Structures are given as structure tokens and as C-alpha cells.
Rosetta silent file (secondary structure, phi, psi, omega in degrees, C-alpha in Angstrom):
SEQUENCE: MSTSRRQLDAFDVRSVLLFASLTLGGTAAVMAQDQGTPSSSTASATAKTTTATLAITPTAVFKRADRNRDGQLSREEAEHLPSVAAQFDQWDRDGNGQLSLQEFLQHTQPAR
SCORE:     score description
SCORE:     0.000 S_00000001
   1 L     0.000  124.806 -179.896   13.155   -2.775   65.016 S_00000001
   2 L  -112.586  137.578  175.943   14.625   -4.915   62.406 S_00000001
   3 L  -113.126  142.746  177.839   14.459   -4.209   58.715 S_00000001
   4 L  -107.848  129.531  176.166   15.119   -6.796   56.141 S_00000001
   5 L  -110.714  134.629  179.654   16.947   -5.880   53.022 S_00000001
   6 L   -86.391  134.034  177.640   16.887   -8.165   50.088 S_00000001
   7 L   -80.444  127.738  178.633   20.201   -8.937   48.478 S_00000001
   8 L   -80.924  131.885  175.381   20.117   -8.294   44.704 S_00000001
   9 L   -81.459  165.336  178.976   21.418  -11.078   42.534 S_00000001
  10 H   -62.077  -36.206  178.744   23.540  -10.363   39.479 S_00000001
  11 H   -62.153  -42.659  179.288   20.580  -11.348   37.278 S_00000001
  12 H   -62.857  -43.256 -179.563   18.353   -8.736   38.949 S_00000001
  13 H   -63.423  -45.027  179.716   20.944   -6.022   38.493 S_00000001
  14 H   -63.793  -38.554  179.144   21.430   -6.883   34.820 S_00000001
  15 H   -63.136  -43.734  179.286   17.668   -6.930   34.258 S_00000001
  16 H   -65.538  -42.069  178.982   17.237   -3.477   35.784 S_00000001
  17 H   -65.259  -39.985  178.428   20.152   -2.090   33.752 S_00000001
  18 H   -63.985  -46.098  179.120   18.773   -3.618   30.533 S_00000001
  19 H   -60.266  -43.609 -179.392   15.315   -2.200   31.183 S_00000001
  20 H   -64.436  -42.597 -178.779   16.774    1.257   31.932 S_00000001
  21 H   -68.439  -37.634  176.526   18.913    1.286   28.782 S_00000001
  22 H   -64.948  -39.791  178.793   15.985    0.182   26.599 S_00000001
  23 H   -64.089  -45.583  179.774   13.799    2.892   28.101 S_00000001
  24 H   -65.660  -39.731  178.675   16.436    5.572   27.536 S_00000001
  25 H   -64.748  -41.581  177.647   17.087    4.367   23.990 S_00000001
  26 H   -64.642  -39.405  178.515   13.378    4.422   23.151 S_00000001
  27 H   -64.584  -41.612  179.269   13.037    7.905   24.594 S_00000001
  28 H   -62.949  -39.241  179.380   15.993    9.118   22.522 S_00000001
  29 H   -65.501  -40.977  178.262   14.412    7.678   19.361 S_00000001
  30 H   -64.734  -42.399  179.301   11.110    9.427   20.082 S_00000001
  31 H   -63.558  -39.710  179.634   12.903   12.706   20.742 S_00000001
  32 H   -64.517  -38.333  178.407   14.841   12.376   17.471 S_00000001
  33 H   -66.279  -39.500  179.732   11.600   11.849   15.539 S_00000001
  34 H   -65.364  -25.438 -179.105   10.055   14.910   17.129 S_00000001
  35 L   -91.896    8.970  174.965   13.026   16.985   15.984 S_00000001
  36 L    92.548    4.853  177.548   12.570   15.987   12.354 S_00000001
  37 L   -94.072  104.541 -175.588   15.167   13.231   12.166 S_00000001
  38 L   -73.437  136.370  172.260   13.307   10.275   10.667 S_00000001
  39 L   -84.110  172.430 -177.791   14.190    6.827   11.902 S_00000001
  40 H   -63.780  -35.147  179.286   14.163    3.925    9.486 S_00000001
  41 H   -69.876  -35.045  177.694   10.690    2.860   10.618 S_00000001
  42 H   -68.174  -41.856  179.663    9.364    6.387   10.111 S_00000001
  43 H   -63.123  -40.514  179.511   10.922    6.588    6.660 S_00000001
  44 H   -69.730  -36.162  177.191    9.377    3.275    5.663 S_00000001
  45 H   -66.552  -38.303  178.167    5.966    4.319    7.023 S_00000001
  46 H   -64.542  -41.980  179.233    6.226    7.589    5.076 S_00000001
  47 H   -63.128  -41.678  179.111    7.076    5.687    1.887 S_00000001
  48 H   -65.378  -40.470  179.806    4.086    3.386    2.360 S_00000001
  49 H   -64.983  -43.019  179.848    1.783    6.346    3.005 S_00000001
  50 H   -62.307  -44.038  179.374    3.069    8.175   -0.073 S_00000001
  51 H   -64.385  -40.244 -177.809    2.563    5.097   -2.242 S_00000001
  52 H   -69.225  -28.875 -176.881   -0.908    4.500   -0.842 S_00000001
  53 H   -88.383   -8.124  177.476   -2.023    8.074   -1.475 S_00000001
  54 L   -69.827  130.885 -179.056   -0.937    8.160   -5.110 S_00000001
  55 L   -82.525  134.542  174.792   -4.005    8.076   -7.327 S_00000001
  56 L  -100.385  118.439 -176.079   -4.111    5.451  -10.059 S_00000001
  57 L   -81.923  154.266  175.792   -5.980    6.865  -13.005 S_00000001
  58 H   -58.665  -34.424  178.258   -8.295    4.804  -15.221 S_00000001
  59 H   -64.035  -40.609  178.545   -6.048    5.635  -18.186 S_00000001
  60 H   -65.412  -39.109  177.872   -3.044    4.166  -16.358 S_00000001
  61 H   -63.752  -43.988  179.417   -5.029    1.017  -15.553 S_00000001
  62 H   -60.307  -48.498 -178.062   -6.066    0.692  -19.201 S_00000001
  63 H   -63.088  -36.183  179.047   -2.491    1.106  -20.461 S_00000001
  64 H   -69.945  -37.531 -179.632   -1.206   -1.437  -17.987 S_00000001
  65 H   -74.666  -24.831 -179.602   -3.854   -3.978  -18.955 S_00000001
  66 L   -76.970   82.723 -172.456   -3.193   -3.410  -22.693 S_00000001
  67 L   -63.501  -38.032 -177.801   -0.410   -6.001  -22.876 S_00000001
  68 L   -92.115    2.911  174.868    0.219   -5.802  -26.623 S_00000001
  69 L    57.296   38.588  178.476    0.029   -1.977  -26.650 S_00000001
  70 L   -96.673    3.174  179.025   -2.438   -1.773  -29.520 S_00000001
  71 L    81.395    8.387 -179.854   -4.667    0.757  -27.764 S_00000001
  72 E  -133.751  147.406  172.556   -7.487   -1.789  -27.345 S_00000001
  73 E  -101.801  119.038  174.185   -8.336   -4.248  -24.592 S_00000001
  74 E   -79.785  170.091  177.810   -9.165   -7.685  -25.900 S_00000001
  75 H   -59.649  -39.085  179.667  -11.334  -10.057  -23.882 S_00000001
  76 H   -66.012  -41.469  178.286   -8.151  -11.923  -22.821 S_00000001
  77 H   -66.945  -36.298  179.742   -6.469   -8.714  -21.658 S_00000001
  78 H   -68.419  -19.392  178.092   -9.623   -7.718  -19.783 S_00000001
  79 L   -61.209  -22.888  177.824   -9.455  -10.999  -17.834 S_00000001
  80 L   -76.057  -10.546  176.092   -6.705   -9.355  -15.734 S_00000001
  81 L  -120.655   88.153 -172.307   -9.344   -6.865  -14.565 S_00000001
  82 H   -53.880  -38.321 -179.430  -12.144   -9.074  -13.186 S_00000001
  83 H   -68.874  -31.654  176.911  -14.707   -6.285  -12.840 S_00000001
  84 H   -74.111  -43.294 -179.158  -14.131   -5.247  -16.450 S_00000001
  85 H   -60.526  -36.401 -179.343  -14.219   -8.838  -17.709 S_00000001
  86 H   -67.001  -25.337 -176.733  -17.569   -9.397  -16.008 S_00000001
  87 L  -117.431   17.959 -173.322  -19.097   -6.456  -17.903 S_00000001
  88 H   -53.519  -47.025 -176.932  -17.055   -6.687  -21.101 S_00000001
  89 H   -64.368  -36.550  178.727  -20.032   -7.147  -23.432 S_00000001
  90 H   -71.033  -33.621 -177.643  -21.919   -4.171  -21.952 S_00000001
  91 H   -78.650  -26.652 -178.549  -18.848   -1.943  -22.194 S_00000001
  92 L   -79.632   81.862 -172.963  -18.053   -2.942  -25.797 S_00000001
  93 L   -65.038  -36.614 -177.879  -20.506   -0.473  -27.381 S_00000001
  94 L   -89.731   -2.450  174.199  -19.478   -1.038  -30.998 S_00000001
  95 L    68.962   22.243 -178.214  -19.447   -4.831  -30.609 S_00000001
  96 L   -89.286    4.419  179.043  -16.000   -5.334  -32.148 S_00000001
  97 L    78.920   10.217  179.366  -14.744   -7.555  -29.305 S_00000001
  98 E  -133.727  148.568  172.778  -12.316   -4.891  -28.152 S_00000001
  99 E  -105.242  122.669  174.067  -12.564   -2.086  -25.604 S_00000001
 100 E   -81.450  167.682  177.636  -11.147    1.221  -26.718 S_00000001
 101 H   -60.903  -39.028  179.687   -9.815    3.702  -24.192 S_00000001
 102 H   -63.056  -45.372  177.602  -12.918    5.823  -24.771 S_00000001
 103 H   -62.222  -39.982  179.137  -15.266    2.897  -24.064 S_00000001
 104 H   -64.012  -46.059 -177.261  -13.236    2.040  -20.978 S_00000001
 105 H   -67.462  -30.660  178.554  -13.281    5.607  -19.656 S_00000001
 106 H   -59.002  -29.742 -176.409  -17.052    5.946  -20.126 S_00000001
 107 H  -103.969  -10.773 -177.372  -17.551    3.312  -17.447 S_00000001
 108 H  -108.286  -14.046  178.828  -14.619    4.030  -15.140 S_00000001
 109 L   -72.786  138.716  176.252  -14.808    7.802  -14.760 S_00000001
 110 L   -64.272  147.201  178.893  -16.505    8.954  -11.544 S_00000001
 111 L   -64.871  139.049 -178.059  -19.944   10.485  -12.023 S_00000001
 112 L  -111.139    0.000    0.000  -19.821   14.262  -12.147 S_00000001
């Protein structure tokens, strides 16, 4: 009975060693995450999740859009908020060409 054994080339040996080291390194990273040690990718994912879950209030949106800080949104300032600009005339209840914070909040607050 003859058995044939294949001779491993240096390339094959290096490939197997590289694969083994990558596998062990990945396992170590997973174990470190499970023990509460955040890796850089976990920290960045956590930062993105935290930023995404922060609520942006209508008041904050109004203040950001109010470029000249006069407490009113002009038609030009409202252009930065396309949905507001499209309904500007309906939202401007007193017809002065400006949206006050109160007028803005009447249309942006969720229904209760």
C-alpha cells in the first residue's frame, strides 16, 4: 500500500500561518469586546448611535434656521427648511412675512 503525501510549499505554509494568526486575532478582539473593552470600531459605532438617538427639538431647528437671531424666520431663512418654505404662507398666521417661534411650533409640535 502506498500513500502519497503532498509536499507543502513555502507559500502554502505562510498562507496557513497567516490565516491562523488572523483567526486568532479576530477571536481576541471579539473576546475583548465581550469583556467591556471597546475597540475603535465599537467606540465609533457607539458614537454614531448616540448621535443618531439624540432628539432635535423644533425649537432648536427654529433657532438654527434664524440666521440673524431676531427671533423670527423670514422667507429667505425658511428656504433652508424646504418643508417650511413650501407652507410659509399658511404658517404665517398674522401675515407679517415672518414666522415667530410660536407660529413655527404650532405646526411642528406632534399632535397630542
